[in-house]
Structure formats: structure tokens, C-alpha cells
Coordinates of C-alpha atoms and ligand atoms in Angstrom, one line a residue:
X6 CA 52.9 105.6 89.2
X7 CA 50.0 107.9 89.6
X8 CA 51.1 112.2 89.2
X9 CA 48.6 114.4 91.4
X10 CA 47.4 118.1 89.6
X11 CA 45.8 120.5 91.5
X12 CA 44.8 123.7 89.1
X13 CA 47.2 122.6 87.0
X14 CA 50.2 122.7 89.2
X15 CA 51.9 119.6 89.9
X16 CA 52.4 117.8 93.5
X17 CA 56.0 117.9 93.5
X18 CA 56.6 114.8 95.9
X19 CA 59.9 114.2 98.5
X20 CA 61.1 111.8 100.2
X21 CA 59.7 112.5 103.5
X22 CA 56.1 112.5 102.1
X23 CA 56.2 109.1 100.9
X24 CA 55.9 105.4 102.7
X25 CA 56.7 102.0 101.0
X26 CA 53.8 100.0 101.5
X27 CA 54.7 96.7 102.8
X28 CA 54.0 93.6 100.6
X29 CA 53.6 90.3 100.8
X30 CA 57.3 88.7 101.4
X31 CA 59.3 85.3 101.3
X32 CA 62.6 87.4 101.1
X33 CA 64.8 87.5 104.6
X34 CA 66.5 91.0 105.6
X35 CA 70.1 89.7 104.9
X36 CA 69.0 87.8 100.8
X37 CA 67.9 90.8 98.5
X38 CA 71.0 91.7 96.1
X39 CA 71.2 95.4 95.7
X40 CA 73.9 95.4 93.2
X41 CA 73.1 98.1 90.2
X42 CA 74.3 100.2 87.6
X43 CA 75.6 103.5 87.3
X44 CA 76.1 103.8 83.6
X45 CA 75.1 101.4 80.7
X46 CA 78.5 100.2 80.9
X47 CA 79.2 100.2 84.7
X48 CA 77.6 97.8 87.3
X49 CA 77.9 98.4 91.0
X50 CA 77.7 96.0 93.9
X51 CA 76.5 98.9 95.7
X52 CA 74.5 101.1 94.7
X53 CA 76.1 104.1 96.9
X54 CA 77.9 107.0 95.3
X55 CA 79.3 109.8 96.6
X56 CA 78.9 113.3 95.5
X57 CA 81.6 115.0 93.4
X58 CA 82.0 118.1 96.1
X59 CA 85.6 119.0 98.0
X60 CA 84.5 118.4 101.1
X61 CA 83.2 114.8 100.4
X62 CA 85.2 113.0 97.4
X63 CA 89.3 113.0 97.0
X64 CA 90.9 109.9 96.4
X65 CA 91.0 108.7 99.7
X66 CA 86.5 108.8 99.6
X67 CA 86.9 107.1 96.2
X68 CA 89.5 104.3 96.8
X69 CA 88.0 103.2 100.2
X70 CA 84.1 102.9 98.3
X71 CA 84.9 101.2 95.2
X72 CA 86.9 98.7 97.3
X73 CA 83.2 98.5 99.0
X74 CA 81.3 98.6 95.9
X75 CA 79.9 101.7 95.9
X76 CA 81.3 104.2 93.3
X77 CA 83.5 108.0 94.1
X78 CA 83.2 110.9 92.2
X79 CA 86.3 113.1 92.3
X80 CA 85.2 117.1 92.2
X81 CA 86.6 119.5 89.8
X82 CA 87.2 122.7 92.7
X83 CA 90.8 122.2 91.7
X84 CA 93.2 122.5 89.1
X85 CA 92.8 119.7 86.3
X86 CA 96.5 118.6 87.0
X87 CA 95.2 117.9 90.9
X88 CA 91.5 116.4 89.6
X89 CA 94.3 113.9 87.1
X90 CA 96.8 113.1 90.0
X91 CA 93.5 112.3 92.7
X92 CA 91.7 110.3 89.5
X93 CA 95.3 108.2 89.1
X94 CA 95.9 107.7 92.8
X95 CA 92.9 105.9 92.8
X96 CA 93.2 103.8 89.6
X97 CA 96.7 102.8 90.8
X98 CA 95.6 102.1 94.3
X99 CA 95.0 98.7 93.7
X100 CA 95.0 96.0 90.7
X101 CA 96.3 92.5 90.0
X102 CA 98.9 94.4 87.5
X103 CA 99.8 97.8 88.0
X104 CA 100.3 98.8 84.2
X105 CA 101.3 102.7 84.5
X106 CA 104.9 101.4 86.7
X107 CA 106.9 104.3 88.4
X108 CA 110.4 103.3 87.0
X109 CA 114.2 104.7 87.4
X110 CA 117.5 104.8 85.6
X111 CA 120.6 103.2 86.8
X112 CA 122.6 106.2 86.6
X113 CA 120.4 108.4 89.1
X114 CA 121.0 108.4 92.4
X115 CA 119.8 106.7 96.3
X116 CA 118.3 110.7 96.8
X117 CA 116.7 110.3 93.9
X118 CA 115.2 107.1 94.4
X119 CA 114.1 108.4 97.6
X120 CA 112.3 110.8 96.9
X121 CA 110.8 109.2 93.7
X122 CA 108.9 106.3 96.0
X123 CA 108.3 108.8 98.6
X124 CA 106.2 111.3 95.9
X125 CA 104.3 108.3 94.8
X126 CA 104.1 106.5 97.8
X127 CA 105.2 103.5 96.6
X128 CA 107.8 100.9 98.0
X129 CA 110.0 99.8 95.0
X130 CA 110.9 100.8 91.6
X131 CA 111.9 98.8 88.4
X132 CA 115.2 99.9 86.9
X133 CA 115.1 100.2 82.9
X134 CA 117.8 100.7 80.9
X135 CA 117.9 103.2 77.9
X136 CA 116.4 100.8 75.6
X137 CA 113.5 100.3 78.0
X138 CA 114.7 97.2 79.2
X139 CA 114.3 95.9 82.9
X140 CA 118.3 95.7 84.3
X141 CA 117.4 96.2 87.8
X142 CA 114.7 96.6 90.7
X143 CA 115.7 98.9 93.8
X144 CA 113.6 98.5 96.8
X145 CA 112.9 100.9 100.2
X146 CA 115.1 98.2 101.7
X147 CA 117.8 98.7 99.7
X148 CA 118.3 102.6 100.0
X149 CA 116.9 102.9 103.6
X150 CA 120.3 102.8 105.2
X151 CA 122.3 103.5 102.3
X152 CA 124.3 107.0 101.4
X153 CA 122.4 109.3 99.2
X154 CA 125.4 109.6 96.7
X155 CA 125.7 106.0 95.6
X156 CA 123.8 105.2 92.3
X157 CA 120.9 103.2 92.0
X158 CA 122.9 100.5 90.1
X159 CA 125.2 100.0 92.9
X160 CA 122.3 99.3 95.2
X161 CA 119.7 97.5 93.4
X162 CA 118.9 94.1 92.9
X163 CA 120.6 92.4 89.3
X164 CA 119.4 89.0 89.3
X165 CA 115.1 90.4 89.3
X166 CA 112.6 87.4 89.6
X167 CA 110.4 88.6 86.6
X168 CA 107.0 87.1 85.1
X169 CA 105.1 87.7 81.9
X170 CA 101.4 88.7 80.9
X171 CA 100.3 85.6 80.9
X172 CA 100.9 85.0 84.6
X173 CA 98.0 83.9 86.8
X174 CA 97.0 85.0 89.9
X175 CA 98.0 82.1 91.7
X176 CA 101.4 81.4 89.8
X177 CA 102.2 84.9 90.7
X178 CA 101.7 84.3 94.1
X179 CA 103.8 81.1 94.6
X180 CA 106.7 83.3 93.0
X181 CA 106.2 85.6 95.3
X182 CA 106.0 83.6 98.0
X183 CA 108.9 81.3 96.8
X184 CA 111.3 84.2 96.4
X185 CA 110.7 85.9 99.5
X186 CA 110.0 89.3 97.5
X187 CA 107.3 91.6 97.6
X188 CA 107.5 92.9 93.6
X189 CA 107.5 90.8 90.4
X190 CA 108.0 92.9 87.5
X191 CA 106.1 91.7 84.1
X192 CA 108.0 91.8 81.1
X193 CA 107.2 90.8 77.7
X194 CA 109.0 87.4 76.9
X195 CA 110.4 88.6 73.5
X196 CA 111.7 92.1 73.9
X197 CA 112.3 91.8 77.9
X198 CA 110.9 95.3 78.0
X199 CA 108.3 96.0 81.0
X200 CA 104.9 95.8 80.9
X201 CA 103.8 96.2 84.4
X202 CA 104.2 95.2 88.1
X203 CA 102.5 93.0 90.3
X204 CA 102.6 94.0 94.3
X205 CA 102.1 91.3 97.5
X206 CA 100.1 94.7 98.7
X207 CA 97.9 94.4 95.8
X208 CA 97.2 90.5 95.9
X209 CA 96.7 91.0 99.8
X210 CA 93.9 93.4 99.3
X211 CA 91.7 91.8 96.8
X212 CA 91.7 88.8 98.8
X213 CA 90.6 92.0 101.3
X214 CA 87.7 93.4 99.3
X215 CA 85.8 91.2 97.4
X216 CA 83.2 93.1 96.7
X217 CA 85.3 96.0 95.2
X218 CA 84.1 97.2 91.7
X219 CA 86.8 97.0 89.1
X220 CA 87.6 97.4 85.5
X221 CA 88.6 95.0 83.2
X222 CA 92.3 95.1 84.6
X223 CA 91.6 94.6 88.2
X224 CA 91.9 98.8 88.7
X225 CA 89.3 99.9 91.1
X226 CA 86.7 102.2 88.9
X227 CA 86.8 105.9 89.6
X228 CA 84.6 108.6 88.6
X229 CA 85.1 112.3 87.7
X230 CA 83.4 115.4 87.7
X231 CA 83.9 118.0 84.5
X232 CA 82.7 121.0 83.3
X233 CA 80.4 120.9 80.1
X234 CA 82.6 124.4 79.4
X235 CA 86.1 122.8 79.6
X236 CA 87.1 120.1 77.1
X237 CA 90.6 120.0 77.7
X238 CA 89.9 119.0 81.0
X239 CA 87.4 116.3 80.0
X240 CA 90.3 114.6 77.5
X241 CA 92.7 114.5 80.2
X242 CA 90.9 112.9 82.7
X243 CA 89.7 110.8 80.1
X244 CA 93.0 108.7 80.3
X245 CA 92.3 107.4 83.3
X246 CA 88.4 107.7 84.6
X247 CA 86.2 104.9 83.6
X248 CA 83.1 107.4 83.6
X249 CA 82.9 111.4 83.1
X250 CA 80.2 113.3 85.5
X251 CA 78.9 116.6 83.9
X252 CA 78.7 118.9 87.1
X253 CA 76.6 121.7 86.8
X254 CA 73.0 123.0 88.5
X255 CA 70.7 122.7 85.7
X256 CA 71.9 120.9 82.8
X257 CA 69.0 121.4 80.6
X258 CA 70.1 124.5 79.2
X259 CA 71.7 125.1 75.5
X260 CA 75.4 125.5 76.0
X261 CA 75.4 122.9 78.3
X262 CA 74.1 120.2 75.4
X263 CA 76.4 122.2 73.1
X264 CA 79.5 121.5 75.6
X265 CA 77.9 117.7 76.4
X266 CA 78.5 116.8 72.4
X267 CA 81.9 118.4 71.9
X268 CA 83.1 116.6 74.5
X269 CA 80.7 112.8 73.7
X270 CA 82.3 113.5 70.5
X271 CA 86.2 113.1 72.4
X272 CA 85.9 110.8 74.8
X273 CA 85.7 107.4 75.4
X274 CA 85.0 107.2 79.1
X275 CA 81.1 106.6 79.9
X276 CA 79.8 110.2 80.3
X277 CA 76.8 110.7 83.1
X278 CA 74.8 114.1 82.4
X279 CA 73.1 116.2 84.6
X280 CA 71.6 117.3 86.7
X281 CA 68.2 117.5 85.4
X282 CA 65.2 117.6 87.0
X283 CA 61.8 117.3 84.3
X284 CA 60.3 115.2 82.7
X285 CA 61.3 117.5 79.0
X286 CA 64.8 117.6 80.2
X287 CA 64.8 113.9 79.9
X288 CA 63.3 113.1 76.9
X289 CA 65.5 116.3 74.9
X290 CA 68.8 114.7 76.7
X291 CA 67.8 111.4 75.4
X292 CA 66.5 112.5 71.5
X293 CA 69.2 115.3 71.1
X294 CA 72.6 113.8 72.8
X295 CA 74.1 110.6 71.5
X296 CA 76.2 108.8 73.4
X297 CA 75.1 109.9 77.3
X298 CA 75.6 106.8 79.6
X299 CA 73.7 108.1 82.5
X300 CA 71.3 110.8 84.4
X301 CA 72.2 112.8 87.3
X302 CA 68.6 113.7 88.4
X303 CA 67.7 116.7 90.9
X304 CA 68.0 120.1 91.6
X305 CA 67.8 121.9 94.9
X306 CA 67.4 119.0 97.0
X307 CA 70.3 118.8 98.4
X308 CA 71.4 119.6 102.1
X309 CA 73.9 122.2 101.3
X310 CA 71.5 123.7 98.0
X311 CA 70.1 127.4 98.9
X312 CA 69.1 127.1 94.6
X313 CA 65.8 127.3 95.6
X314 CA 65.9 129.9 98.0
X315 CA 67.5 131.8 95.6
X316 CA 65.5 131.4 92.8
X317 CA 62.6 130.0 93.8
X318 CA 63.5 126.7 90.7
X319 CA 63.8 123.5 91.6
X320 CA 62.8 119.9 91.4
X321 CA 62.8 117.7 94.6
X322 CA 64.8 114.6 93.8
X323 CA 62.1 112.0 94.3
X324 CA 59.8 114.0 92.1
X325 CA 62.5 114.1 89.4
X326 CA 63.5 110.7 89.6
X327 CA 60.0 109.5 88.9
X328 CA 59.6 112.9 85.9
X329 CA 62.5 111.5 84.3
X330 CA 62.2 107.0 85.0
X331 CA 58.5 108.1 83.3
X332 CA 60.7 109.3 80.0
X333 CA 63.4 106.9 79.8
X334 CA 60.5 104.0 80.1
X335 CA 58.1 105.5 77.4
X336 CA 61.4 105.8 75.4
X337 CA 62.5 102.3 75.7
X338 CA 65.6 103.6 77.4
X339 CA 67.2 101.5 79.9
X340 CA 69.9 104.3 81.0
X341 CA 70.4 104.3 84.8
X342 CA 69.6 107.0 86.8
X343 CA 71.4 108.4 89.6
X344 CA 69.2 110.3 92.2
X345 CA 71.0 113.0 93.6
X346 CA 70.6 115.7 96.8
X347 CA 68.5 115.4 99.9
X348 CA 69.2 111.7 100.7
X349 CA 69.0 111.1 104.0
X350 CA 69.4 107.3 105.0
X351 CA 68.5 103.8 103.6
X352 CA 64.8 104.8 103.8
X353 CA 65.1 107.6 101.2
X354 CA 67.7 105.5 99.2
X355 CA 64.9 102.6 99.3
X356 CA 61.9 105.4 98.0
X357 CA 64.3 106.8 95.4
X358 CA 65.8 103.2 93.8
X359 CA 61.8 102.1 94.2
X360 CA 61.0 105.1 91.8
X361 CA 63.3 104.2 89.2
X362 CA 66.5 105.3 89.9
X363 CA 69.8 103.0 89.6
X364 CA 72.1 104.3 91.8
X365 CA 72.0 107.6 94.8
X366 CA 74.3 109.9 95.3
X367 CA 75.0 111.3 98.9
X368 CA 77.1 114.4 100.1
X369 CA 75.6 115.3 103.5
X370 CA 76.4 111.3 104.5
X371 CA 79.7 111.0 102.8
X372 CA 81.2 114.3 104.1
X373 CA 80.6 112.9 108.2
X374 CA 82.6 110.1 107.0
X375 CA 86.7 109.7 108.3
X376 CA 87.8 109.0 104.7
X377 CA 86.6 112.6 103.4
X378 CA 88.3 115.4 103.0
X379 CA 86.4 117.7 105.1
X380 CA 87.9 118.8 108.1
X381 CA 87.4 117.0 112.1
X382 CA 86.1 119.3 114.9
X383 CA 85.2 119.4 118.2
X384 CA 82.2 121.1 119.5
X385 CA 80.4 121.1 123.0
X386 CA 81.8 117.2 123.1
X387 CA 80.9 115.7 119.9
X388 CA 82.8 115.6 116.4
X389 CA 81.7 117.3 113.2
X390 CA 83.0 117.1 110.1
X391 CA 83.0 120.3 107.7
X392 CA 80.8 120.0 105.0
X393 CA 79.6 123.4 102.2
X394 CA 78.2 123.9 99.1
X395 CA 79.9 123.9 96.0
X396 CA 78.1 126.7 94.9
X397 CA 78.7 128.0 98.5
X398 CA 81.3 131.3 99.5
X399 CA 83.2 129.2 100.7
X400 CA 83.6 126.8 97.7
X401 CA 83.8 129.8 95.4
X402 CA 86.9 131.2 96.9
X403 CA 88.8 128.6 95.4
X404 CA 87.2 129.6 91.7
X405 CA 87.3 126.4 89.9
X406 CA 83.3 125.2 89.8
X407 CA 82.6 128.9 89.1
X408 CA 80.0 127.5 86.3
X409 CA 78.9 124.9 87.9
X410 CA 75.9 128.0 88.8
X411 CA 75.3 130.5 85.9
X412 CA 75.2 133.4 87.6
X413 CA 75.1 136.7 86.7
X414 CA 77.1 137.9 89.9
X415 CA 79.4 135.3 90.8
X416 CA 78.5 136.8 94.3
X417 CA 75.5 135.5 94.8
X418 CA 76.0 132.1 96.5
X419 CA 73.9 128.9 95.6
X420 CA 75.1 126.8 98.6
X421 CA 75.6 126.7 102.3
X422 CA 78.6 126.2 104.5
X423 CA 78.3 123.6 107.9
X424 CA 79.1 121.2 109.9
X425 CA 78.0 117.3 110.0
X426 CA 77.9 114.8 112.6
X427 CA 80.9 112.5 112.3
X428 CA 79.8 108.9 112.0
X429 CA 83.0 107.3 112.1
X430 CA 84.8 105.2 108.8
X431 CA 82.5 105.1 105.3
X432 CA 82.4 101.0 106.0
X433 CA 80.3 101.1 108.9
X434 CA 78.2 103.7 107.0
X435 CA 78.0 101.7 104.1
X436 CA 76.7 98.5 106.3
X437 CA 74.3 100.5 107.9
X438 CA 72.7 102.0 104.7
X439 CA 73.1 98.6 102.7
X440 CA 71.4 96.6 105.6
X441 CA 68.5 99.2 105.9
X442 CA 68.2 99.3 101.9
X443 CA 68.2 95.5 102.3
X444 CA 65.4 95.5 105.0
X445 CA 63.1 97.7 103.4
X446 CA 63.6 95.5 100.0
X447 CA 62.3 92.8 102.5
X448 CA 59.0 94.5 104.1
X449 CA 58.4 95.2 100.2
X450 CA 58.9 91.5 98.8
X451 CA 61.8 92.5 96.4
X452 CA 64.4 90.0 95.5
X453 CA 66.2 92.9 93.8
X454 CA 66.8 96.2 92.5
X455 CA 64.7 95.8 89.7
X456 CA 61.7 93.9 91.6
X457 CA 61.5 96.7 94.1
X458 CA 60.6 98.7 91.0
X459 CA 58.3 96.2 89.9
X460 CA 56.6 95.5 93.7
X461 CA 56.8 98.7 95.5
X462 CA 54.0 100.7 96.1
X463 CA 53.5 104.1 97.2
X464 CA 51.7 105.8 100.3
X465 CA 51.0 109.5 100.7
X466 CA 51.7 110.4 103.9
X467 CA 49.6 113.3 105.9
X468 CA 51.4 115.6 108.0
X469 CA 50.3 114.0 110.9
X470 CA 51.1 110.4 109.4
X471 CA 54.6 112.0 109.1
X472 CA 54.9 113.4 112.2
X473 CA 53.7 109.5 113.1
X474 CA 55.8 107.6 111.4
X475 CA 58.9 108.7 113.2
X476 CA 60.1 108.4 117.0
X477 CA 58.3 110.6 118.8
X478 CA 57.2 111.2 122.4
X479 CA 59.5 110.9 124.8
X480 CA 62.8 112.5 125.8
X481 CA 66.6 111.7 125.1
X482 CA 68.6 112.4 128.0
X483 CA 71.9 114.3 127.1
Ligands
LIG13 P1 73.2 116.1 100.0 O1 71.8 116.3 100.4 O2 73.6 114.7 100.0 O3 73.3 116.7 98.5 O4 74.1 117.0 100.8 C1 74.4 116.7 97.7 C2 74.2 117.2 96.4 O5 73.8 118.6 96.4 C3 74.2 119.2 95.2 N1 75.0 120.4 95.5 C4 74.5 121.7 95.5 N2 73.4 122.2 95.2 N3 74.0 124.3 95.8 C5 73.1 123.5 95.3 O6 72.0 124.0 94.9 C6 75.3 123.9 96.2 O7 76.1 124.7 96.6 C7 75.5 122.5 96.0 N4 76.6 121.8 96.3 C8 76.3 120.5 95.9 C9 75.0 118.2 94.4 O8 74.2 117.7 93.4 C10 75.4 117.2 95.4 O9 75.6 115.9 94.9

């Protein structure tokens, strides 16, 4: 990859001023595999993740694209008991044993039951006894018509259809089936205490989502975003993310490497730092912090970002992910990179992934989706979707990503407030970006991720190619 200087300042390169040059091919649109990583520990089938902002990733964002194959990162403008409770709503969403099992005593009552399964939105609970044993399961069908007063042991099931550990997938089902029941508690053959739950909900969708990226106990992964200033809030989310994202502006900075080692030093979840944007930044994450699993690379780029504007500091996130693949590769480091802000469709993922980066990471494209949190309106005919800053006013007002931005005044505002286009549920998004990404890995000749490093090759664009290379010249009627 070739850097342009002109009196010593650097070209610092976007997306839109860049073309892949098209290369000799025996690769079909539909064959590449685009599967990546986001950490060194972490593969994706999908190399789609979506930004860690609270109007683009709560559970619902993150459930829905890891059962895709893509990857959510839950944001921290919330309370670390609502970042937890988002982080387990996801882990528990789905697995081929649920191990954390909402459970209930005998003695408690149908209301309490009731509204036990309706909290946690789940359809049965296993009753234990004091010792911890399994005595009992009560089901929604067993208190639905039933008087609030009775006890749970005079409604629930005695005679429980139970399997162990061991169980496979397929033995579990036949149980299921056989039995006519939609729960089959696990308990360990010796003590007959419980050691998890298996749902007909749970076998149903994995046979759903095969492409949905897991952990080594069938849990869909989940990401979430921290603070380099708040360890306590790292070690609980610890427990149950499989990787921690460092969510601040401009990592490079000394407190934040300060904060990055307390907390590499208490956790065991992959940690992803950034974002950084240099070349130096790079290399001094890499020599001075042991332990980092990945790079957030990019700063200012993004749709929402008024950093720049601001400040006048920045670093384009194509320029940045080729400043920092340059350092990792004269390092020897093989840590994925994860381009982040301005990503506009498959084209830009294509230009960023060709420059070395493992994974992108959209807001703008995420936050039109149905599954974010943002809210729906209507204008002049046509949906929108709301869609700000995190270090935006509005963002601010709820006061928990305060340092995401270190600001003297906590006034001034480093982000935007909006509205998006609604394009309808995140799995038509996601076909859309993974065929483009797959097309353009085509025109290039690139079996793969890593061969479209290897085989792509840049063009420059003029202003007048870019003005070119687009549609242009002729109308769209309303
Ligand atoms: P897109 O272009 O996908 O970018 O909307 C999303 C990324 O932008 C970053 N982000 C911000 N940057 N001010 C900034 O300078 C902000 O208020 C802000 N909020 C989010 C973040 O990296 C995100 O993933």
C-alpha cells in the first residue's frame, strides 16, 4: 500500500476517494466466504457489527445479529445493572442448555410464579427444594387458569421427565418429543441437583439460524461497551460478555492505557481497545498493553461525529485502518481490526476489509434497522428511524458516556442528533450488505477475507471520477 506526502502532510484517504480495481476472477458472486474475526479469540460468520450507541444496540440489535453472524455491541448510556440485564438477555436468548435457570420454591405462590416467568419472559420454571434439589417443574399452563393463592406445589408437575449433562442433541429431542413437553430440566445423576434446562424454543431456533455465532455452550456471543474509567463496571459485565469494547473518542491518551491495564489485569473476557486512529497509536497499544484482543480504528468518521468540527482532530477510517494494518503487520501482529464510523454500504465495507481490517462497525446502517432501539417516525410519507450521537445533547442528557469525550465543558457536544431512513428488519440489511461485500470480493478475484487483502488493489479517484462513478444524470420521479 503506497502513503501519498505532499509538504510533509499526509493524504488522509476515505472511502469515497477510493475504487477497487477489478482483477482477474474465477470466483462467482454467491462463493467467496466472508467469515472473519473480531478478536484473536472470536470468529464471525459475518463480518458486520453494530456500534455500541443507544439508539442502535440493546439486546433485541444484538440477539437478532449474532443469530445472523454478525456481532452486537451493547452501549454503556445506562446504568451498569441495565448494560448486565441487556448483556444477559442476550446470552440467555438462545443455547442448547440454558445454564443460569430461573427457578422457584414450592412454598411460594401461583402470583408469584406469575410474575417471576412474566419478568423474565420465560414459559416455565424448575421447582428446587431447600437442598437445591429438582421436586417439581410449574409451567404457564399450569397457573394460567389457576387461583393466585394456591402454592406452586399444589400446581406443578411431580413426576418431571429430567436428563443429564451428557445428553445429546438428538436424545434430547426424542424426549421431548416422546413426552409431549416443552422443558427437560438437566440434573446431575449423582446429587439430582440442577444443572440447567433445555427449551423445544431453543432446539427450534438453532435448527433456525445456522449461521448464528456462539460460544462454546451454544450461547449466542454478545459484546459490551465499558469505560476505561469504570472497573467495577468492566468485572460485572465480565460474567457474562464474551468480549469487552473500550468506548471512548481517542484512546491513545495516558489514562486511558492506565484504565485499559487495571481492567486487562481483571478480566477474562477478550477486551477490544479503541478507538485509535495513527499509525503511533497502534504500535504503543501493541508494545505497552498486554493482553488487548482487538482494535477499534477511527475517529471522526462517523455519520453522527461533529469531533472534527469541533476540534479540527481526526483520522478518516479508511486512512486509519490502513495507519494501523501497516503496524500490526511490521509487528507480526495478527490482531483484528475493526473499522469503525462513516461506513456507508458493502462498497465501503469491501475498501475497508481490503485495507486490513477484520470486521466494520456500523451505526448510521444499524439504527434504520426495525430491531434497534431508536424510535419509528413518520415524515412527509416515508419512515425514519431516530438516530444521535453519543457524544450528542441528546445522548448526554442521560449522563452515563459523559467520558466517552474529555471535555473540558461537558457542554460542548461532540455528536449530532437525526433521523435515518428505515430500511425495514436487520436480515434483509444484512443480505444486502453480505451479497454486495460478496460481489465486490468477486470483481476482485478474492476467495476470501484474507485474499481480498492479498488481491485488491487500489485506485485514486478524481473528483470528477467520483462524481462518475455513481448514478448520475437523470431524474427520480417522486
Ligand atoms: P456511523 O457512520 O456508522 O458511525 O454512524 C458510528 C460510529 O461513530 C462513532 N460515534 C461518534 N463519534 N461523536 C463522534 O465523534 C459522537 O457523538 C459519536 N457517537 C458515535 C462511534 O465510533 C460509532 O461506532
Amino acid at each position: 500500500m503506497s502513503f501519498w506526502k505532499e509538504n510533509n502532510m499526509e493524504k488522509l484517504i476515505t472511502f469515497n476517494d477510493v475504487i477497487l480495481l477489478p482483477g482477474w476472477s474465477s470466483i462467482e458472486p454467491k462463493d467467496p466466504d466472508i467469515s472473519s474475526r473480531i478478536t484473536l479469540n472470536h470468529k464471525l460468520v459475518l463480518p458486520f457489527v453494530s456500534s455500541p450507541m443507544d439508539t442502535v444496540t440493546e439486546e433485541e440489535m444484538a440477539i437478532e445479529l449474532a443469530r445472523l453472524g454478525g456481532l452486537g455491541v451493547i452501549h454503556r448510556n445506562c446504568t451498569k445493572e441495565e448494560a448486565v440485564n441487556m448483556t444477559r438477555k442476550v446470552k440467555r436468548a438462545e443455547s442448547f442448555i440454558i445454564s443460569e435457570v430461573f427457578t422457584i420454591r414450592p412454598s411460594e405462590s401461583v402470583k408469584s410464579a406469575t410474575e417471576l416467568m412474566n419478568q423474565y419472559n420465560v414459559h416455565g420454571l424448575p421447582v428446587l427444594n431447600d437442598n437445591e434439589n429438582l421436586i417439581g417443574i410449574v409451567t404457564w399452563r399450569d397457573i394460567r387458569f389457576a387461583d393466585d393463592n394456591l402454592k406452586v406445589e399444589d400446581v406443578m408437575t411431580k413426576d418431571v421427565i429430567t436428563a443429564t449433562e451428557e445428553v445429546s442433541l438428538d436424545d434430547a429431542k426424542t424426549l421431548l418429543h416422546k413426552h409431549r413437553i416443552e422443558k427437560l430440566p438437566i440434573v446431575d445423576s449423582t446429587t439430582g441437583k440442577l444443572k440447567g434446562l433445555i427449551t423445544i424454543k431453543d432446539i427450534l431456533l438453532k435448527g433456525k439460524y445456522p449461521h448464528a455465532v456462539r460460544d462454546e455452550e451454544g450461547r449466542l456471543l454478545c459484546a459490551a461497551a465499558i469505560s476505561p474509567f469504570d472497573l467495577e463496571r468492566a468485572k460485572v459485565l465480565d460474567k457474562y460478555a464474551d468480549i469487552l469494547v473500550i468506548d471512548v473518542a481517542h484512546f491513545h491518551n495516558v489514562n486511558c492505557f492506565k484504565g485499559a491495564k487495571e481492567i486487562l489485569n481483571n478480566v477474562s473476557a477478550d477486551l477490544i481497545v479503541g478507538n485509535i486512529g495513527t499509525y503511533a497509536a497502534a504500535v504503543d497499544v501493541l508494545s505497552r498493553l498486554d493482553g488487548v484482543a482487538g482494535l477499534r480504528v477511527g475517529i471522526g468518521s462517523g455519520s453522527i461525529c461533529s469531533t472534527s468540527m469541533v476540534t479540527r482532530a481526526g483520522s478518516p477510517t479508511l486512512y486509519a485502518t490502513l495507519q494501523v494494518a501497516k503496524a500490526t503487520a511490521e509487528l507480526g501482529n495478527s490482531i483484528p481490526i475493526c473499522a469503525d464510523g462513516g461506513i456507508k454500504n458493502s462498497g465501503d465495507i469491501a475498501v475497508a476489509l481490503a485495507a486490513g481490517a477484520s470486521a466494520c462497525m456500523m451505526g448510521n446502517i444499524f439504527a434504520g434497522c426495525r430491531e434497534s432501539p431508536g424510535r419509528l417516525i413518520a415524515l412527509e410519507g416515508k419512515y425514519y428511524k431516530q438516530y444521535y450521537g453519543m457524544g450528542s445533547i441528546a445522548a448526554r442528557k442521560k449522563r452515563f458516556s459523559y467520558d466517552r469525550y474529555s471535555q473540558p465543558s461537558k457542554d460542548i457536544a461532540e455528536g449530532v442528533e437525526g433521523f435515518v431512513p428505515y430500511r425495514g428488519t436487520i436480515s434483509d440489511v444484512i443480505n444486502e450488505l453480505a451479497g454486495g461485500l460478496k460481489a465486490a470480493l468477486g470483481y476482485v478475484g478474492a476467495r476470501d477475507l484474507n485474499e481480498l487483502k492479498q488481491k485488491a488493489n487500489f485506485g485514486i479517484l478524481t473528483p470528477a471520477g467520483m462524481q462518475e462513478m455513481q448514478p448520475h444524470d437523470l431524474i427520480t420521479p417522486k
